GROMACS .gro file of C-alpha atoms in nm:
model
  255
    1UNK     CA    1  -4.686  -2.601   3.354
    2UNK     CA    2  -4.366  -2.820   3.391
    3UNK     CA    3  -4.203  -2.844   3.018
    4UNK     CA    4  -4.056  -3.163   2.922
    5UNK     CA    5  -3.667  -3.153   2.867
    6UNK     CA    6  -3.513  -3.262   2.508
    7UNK     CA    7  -3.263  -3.399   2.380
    8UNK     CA    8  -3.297  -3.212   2.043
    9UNK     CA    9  -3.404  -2.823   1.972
   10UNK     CA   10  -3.468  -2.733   1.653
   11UNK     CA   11  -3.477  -2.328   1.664
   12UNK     CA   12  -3.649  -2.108   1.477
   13UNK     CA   13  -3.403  -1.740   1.421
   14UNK     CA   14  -3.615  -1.413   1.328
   15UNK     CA   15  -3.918  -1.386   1.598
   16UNK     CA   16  -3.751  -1.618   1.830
   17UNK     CA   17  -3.375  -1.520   1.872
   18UNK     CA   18  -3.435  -1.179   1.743
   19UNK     CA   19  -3.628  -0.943   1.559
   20UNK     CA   20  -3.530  -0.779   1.279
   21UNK     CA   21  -3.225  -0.596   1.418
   22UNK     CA   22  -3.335  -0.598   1.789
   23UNK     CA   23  -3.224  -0.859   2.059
   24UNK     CA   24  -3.462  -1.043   2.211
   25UNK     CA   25  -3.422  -1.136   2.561
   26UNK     CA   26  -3.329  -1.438   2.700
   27UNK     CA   27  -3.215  -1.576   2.364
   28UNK     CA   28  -2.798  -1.588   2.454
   29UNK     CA   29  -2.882  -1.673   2.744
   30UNK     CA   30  -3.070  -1.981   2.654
   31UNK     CA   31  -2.835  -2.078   2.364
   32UNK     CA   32  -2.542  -2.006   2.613
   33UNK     CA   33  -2.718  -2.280   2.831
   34UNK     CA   34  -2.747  -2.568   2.571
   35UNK     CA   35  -2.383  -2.534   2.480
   36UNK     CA   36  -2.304  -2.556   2.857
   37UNK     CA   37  -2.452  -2.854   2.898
   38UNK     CA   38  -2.418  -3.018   2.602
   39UNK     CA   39  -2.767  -3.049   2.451
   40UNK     CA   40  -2.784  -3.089   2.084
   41UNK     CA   41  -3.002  -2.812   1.910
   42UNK     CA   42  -2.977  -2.626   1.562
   43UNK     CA   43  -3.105  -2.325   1.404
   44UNK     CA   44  -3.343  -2.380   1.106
   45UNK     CA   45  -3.409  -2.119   0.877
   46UNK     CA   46  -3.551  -2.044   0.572
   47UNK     CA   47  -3.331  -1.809   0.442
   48UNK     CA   48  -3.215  -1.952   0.115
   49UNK     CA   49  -2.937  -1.643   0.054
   50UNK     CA   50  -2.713  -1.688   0.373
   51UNK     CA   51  -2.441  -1.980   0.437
   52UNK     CA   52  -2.395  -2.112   0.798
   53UNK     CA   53  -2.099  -1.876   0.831
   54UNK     CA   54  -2.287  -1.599   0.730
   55UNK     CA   55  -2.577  -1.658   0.986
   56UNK     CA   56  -2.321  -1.741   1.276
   57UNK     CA   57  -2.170  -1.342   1.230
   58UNK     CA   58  -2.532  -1.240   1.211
   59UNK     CA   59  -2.573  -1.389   1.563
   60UNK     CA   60  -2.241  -1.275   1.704
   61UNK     CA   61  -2.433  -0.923   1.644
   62UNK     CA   62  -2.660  -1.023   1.921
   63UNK     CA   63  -2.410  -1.170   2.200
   64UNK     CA   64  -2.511  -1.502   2.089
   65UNK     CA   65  -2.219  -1.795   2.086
   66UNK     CA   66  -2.297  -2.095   1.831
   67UNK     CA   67  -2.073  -2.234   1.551
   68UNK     CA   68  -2.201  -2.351   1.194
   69UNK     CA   69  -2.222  -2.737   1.307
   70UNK     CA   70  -2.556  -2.571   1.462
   71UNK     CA   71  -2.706  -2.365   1.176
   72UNK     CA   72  -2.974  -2.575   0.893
   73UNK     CA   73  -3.051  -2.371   0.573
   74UNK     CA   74  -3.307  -2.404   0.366
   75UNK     CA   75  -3.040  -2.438   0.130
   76UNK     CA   76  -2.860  -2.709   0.296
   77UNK     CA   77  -3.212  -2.894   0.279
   78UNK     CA   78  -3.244  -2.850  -0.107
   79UNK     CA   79  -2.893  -3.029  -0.130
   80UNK     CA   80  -2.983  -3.298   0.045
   81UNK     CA   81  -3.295  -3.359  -0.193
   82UNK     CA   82  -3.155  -3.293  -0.479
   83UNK     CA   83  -2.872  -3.596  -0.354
   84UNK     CA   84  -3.162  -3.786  -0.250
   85UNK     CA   85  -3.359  -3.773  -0.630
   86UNK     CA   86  -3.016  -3.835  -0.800
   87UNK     CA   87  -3.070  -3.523  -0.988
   88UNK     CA   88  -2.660  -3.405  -1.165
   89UNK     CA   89  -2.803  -3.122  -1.357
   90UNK     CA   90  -2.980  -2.819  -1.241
   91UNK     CA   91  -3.060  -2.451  -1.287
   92UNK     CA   92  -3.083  -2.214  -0.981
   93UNK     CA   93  -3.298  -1.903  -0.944
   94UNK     CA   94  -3.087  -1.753  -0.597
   95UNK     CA   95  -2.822  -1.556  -0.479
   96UNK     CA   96  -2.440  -1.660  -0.329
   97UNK     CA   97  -2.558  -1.834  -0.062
   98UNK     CA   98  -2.774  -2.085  -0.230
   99UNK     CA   99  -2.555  -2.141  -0.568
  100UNK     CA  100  -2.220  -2.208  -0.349
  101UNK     CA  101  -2.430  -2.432  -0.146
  102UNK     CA  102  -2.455  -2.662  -0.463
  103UNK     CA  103  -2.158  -2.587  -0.573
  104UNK     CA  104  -2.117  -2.967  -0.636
  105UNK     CA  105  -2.451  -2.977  -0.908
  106UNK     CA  106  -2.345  -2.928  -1.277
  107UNK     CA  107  -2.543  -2.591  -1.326
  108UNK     CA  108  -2.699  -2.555  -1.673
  109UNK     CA  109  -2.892  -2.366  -1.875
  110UNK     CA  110  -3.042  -2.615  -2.133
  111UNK     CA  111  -3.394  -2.701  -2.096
  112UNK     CA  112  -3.319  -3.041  -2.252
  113UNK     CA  113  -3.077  -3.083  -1.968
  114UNK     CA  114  -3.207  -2.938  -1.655
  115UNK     CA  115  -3.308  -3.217  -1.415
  116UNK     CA  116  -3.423  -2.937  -1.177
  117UNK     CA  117  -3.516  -2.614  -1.123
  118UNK     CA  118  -3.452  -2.454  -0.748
  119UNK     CA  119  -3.600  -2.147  -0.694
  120UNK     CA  120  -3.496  -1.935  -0.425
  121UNK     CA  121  -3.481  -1.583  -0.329
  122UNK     CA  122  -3.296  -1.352  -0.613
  123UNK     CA  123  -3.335  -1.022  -0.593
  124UNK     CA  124  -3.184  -0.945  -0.939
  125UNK     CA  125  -3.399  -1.190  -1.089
  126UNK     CA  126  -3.492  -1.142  -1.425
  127UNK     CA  127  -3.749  -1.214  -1.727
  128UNK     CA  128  -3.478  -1.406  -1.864
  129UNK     CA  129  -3.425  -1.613  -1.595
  130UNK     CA  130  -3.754  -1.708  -1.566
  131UNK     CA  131  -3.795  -1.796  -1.916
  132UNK     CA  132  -3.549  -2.015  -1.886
  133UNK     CA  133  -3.668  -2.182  -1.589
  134UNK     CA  134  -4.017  -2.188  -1.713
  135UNK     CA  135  -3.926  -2.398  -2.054
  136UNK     CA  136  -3.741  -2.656  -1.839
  137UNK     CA  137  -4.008  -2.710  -1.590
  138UNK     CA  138  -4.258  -2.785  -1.908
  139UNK     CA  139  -4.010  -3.004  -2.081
  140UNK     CA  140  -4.018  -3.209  -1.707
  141UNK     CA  141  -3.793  -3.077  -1.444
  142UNK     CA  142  -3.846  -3.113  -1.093
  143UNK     CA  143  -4.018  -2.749  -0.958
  144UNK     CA  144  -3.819  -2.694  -0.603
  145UNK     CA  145  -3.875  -2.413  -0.378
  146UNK     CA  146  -3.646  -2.382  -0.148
  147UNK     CA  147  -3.909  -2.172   0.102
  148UNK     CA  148  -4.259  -2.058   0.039
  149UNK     CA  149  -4.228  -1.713   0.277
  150UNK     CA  150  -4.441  -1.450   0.111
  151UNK     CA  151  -4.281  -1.144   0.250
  152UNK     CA  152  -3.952  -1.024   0.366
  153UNK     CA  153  -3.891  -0.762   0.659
  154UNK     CA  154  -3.629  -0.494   0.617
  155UNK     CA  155  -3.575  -0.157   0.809
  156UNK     CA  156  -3.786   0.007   0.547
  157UNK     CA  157  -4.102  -0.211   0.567
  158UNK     CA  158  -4.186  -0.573   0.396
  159UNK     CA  159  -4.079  -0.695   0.046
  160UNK     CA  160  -4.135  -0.979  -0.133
  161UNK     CA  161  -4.023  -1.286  -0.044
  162UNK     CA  162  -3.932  -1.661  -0.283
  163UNK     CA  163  -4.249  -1.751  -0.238
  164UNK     CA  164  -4.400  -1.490  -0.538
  165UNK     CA  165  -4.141  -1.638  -0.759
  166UNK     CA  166  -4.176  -1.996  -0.681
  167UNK     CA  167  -4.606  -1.952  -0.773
  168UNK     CA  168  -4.538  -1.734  -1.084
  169UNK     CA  169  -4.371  -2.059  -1.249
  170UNK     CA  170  -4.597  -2.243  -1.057
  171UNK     CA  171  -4.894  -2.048  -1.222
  172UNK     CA  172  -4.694  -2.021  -1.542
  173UNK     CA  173  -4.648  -2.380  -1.604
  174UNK     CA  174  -4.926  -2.547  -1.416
  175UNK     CA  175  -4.680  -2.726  -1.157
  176UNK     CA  176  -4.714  -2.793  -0.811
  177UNK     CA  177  -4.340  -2.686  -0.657
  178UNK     CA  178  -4.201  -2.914  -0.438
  179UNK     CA  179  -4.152  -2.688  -0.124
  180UNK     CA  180  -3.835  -2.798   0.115
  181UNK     CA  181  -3.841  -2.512   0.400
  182UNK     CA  182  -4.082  -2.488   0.690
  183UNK     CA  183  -4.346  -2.556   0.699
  184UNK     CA  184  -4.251  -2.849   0.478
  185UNK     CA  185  -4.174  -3.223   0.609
  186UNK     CA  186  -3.869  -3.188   0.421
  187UNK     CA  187  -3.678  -2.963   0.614
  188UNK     CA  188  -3.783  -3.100   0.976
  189UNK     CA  189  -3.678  -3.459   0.873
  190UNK     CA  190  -3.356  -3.345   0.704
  191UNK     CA  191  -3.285  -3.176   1.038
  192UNK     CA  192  -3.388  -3.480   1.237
  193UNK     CA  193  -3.162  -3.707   1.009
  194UNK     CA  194  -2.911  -3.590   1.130
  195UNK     CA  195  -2.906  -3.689   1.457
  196UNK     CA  196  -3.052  -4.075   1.613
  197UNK     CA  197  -3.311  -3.965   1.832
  198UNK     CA  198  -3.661  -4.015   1.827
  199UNK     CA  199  -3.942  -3.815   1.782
  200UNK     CA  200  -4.011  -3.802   2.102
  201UNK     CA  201  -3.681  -3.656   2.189
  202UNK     CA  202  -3.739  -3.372   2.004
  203UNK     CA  203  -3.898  -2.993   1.985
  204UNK     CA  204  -3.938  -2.735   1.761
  205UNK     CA  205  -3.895  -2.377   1.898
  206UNK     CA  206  -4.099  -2.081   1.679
  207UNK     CA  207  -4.301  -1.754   1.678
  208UNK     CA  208  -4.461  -1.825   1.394
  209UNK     CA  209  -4.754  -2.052   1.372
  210UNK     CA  210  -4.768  -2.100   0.977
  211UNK     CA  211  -4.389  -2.170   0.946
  212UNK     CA  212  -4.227  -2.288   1.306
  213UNK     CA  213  -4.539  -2.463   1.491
  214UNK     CA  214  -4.690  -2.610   1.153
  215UNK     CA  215  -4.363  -2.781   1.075
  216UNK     CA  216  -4.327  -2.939   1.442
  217UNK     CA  217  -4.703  -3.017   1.359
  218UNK     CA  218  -4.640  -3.138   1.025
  219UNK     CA  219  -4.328  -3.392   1.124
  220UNK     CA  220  -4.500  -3.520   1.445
  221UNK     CA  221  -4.284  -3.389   1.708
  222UNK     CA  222  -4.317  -3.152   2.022
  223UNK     CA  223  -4.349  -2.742   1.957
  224UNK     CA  224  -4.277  -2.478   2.168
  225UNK     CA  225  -4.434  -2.119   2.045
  226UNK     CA  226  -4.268  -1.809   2.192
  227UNK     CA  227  -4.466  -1.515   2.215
  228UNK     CA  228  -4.220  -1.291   2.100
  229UNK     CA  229  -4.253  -1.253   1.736
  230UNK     CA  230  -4.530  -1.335   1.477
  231UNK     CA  231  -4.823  -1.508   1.604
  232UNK     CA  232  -4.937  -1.372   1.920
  233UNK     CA  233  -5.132  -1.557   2.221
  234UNK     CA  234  -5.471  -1.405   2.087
  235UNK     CA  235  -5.398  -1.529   1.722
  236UNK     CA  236  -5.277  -1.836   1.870
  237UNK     CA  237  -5.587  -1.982   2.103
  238UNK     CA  238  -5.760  -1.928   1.777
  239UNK     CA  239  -5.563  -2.216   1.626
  240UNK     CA  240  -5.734  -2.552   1.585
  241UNK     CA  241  -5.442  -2.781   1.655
  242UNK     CA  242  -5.219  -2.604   1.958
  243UNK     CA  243  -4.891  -2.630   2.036
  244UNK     CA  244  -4.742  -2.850   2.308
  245UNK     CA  245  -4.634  -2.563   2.467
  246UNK     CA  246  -4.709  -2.194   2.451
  247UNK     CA  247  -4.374  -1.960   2.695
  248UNK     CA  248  -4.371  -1.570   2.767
  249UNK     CA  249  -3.999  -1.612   2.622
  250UNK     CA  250  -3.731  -1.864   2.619
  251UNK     CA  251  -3.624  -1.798   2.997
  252UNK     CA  252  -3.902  -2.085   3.068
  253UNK     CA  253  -3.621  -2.320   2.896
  254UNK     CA  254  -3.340  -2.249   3.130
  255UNK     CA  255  -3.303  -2.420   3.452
   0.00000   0.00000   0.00000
């Protein structure tokens, strides 16, 4: 099957351009061919804790050349929203890389003043912190998670992920979070904002099914699933709605 050639690729990271520690193959290589020829693309990941900079070492691990122009946090997401609702005043469950992401939000600690409550991964996170989070949210401020991933991998085995805290306030208050990473709407069309193409122009790349493919679902554009991570080929033709496209590995991208 012929695949259609884009002008934009979102890109999934774990699963896609490696796993875990591990290289996956063909992934410089196919990165090292959209910089060649100029094709617009950027990483999109759910990872709430790391800055651009921080993912672009990451990748340098792995022989693979991109700059921070090309990586899209979850936490980059949340800022735009947050910009977008007009919210000043907020309170952050997260670690370094989400609080110095909005740096430029007045962070507070007064339910009376919290506008918002963004919940991403922490894992020092505390009753307190909670508490405090939980009396905002019932005295009206805006639930946001900043990614609903359940688990975590590390070299010793799974832990959990933001998405345990972001339901304990949502059980705890009886508030449905606003979720802004894949496979959220939010995300894909803060992504596609940034850039003046149309739908049609554009992909998303992913292993996963729940996350990667369901957000390409979700925002109505292309998806490419690479069978080198999560959701595997079997798991996959068990899927109601499919994928545009279903590759080995990302070789199939590179003329």
């Amino acid at each position: 099957m012929k695949i259609k050639k884009y002008k934009l690729y979102l890109i999934d990271l774990d699963g896609t351009i490696y796993n875990g520690s591990k290289k996956i193959k063909y992934a410089k290589e196919f990165v090292a061919y959209l910089n060649k020829n100029n094709i617009d693309y950027l990483f999109l990941t759910n990872n709430s804790t790391k800055e651009p900079k921080d993912v672009v070492k990451k990748l340098e691990k792995f022989d693979v050349e991109t700059t921070e122009e090309h990586i899209f946090t979850s936490s980059e997401a949340t800022k735009k929203y947050l910009r977008q609702k007009g919210y000043k005043m907020i309170y952050i469950i997260g670690e370094k890389g989400l609080v110095d992401t909005l740096c430029d939000f007045e962070q507070v600690s007064s339910k009376n003043k919290i506008e918002a409550v963004v919940v991403g991964l922490d894992r020092k996170l505390t009753y307190e912190k909670l508490s405090i989070a939980c009396q905002a949210i019932l005295n009206g401020a805006e639930l946001i998670g900043t990614n609903p991933d359940t688990l975590l991998p590390t070299a010793d085995g799974f832990i959990p992920s933001n998405g345990g805290q972001v339901k304990f306030l949502e059980y705890a208050t009886g508030t449905v979070a606003t979720i802004i990473g894949k496979p959220s709407k939010i995300i894909m069309d803060s992504a596609m904002s940034l850039f003046n193409y149309k739908k049609s122009d554009i992909t998303m790349i992913g292993d996963n099914y729940s996350t990667d493919i369901m957000s390409g679902i979700n925002s109505g554009v292309d998806t490419i699933h690479v069978q080198t991570g999560v959701t595997s080929l079997k798991e996959l033709k068990e899927k109601e709605i499919q994928p545009t496209y279903t590759i080995k590995n990302l070789s199939k991208l590179i003329d």
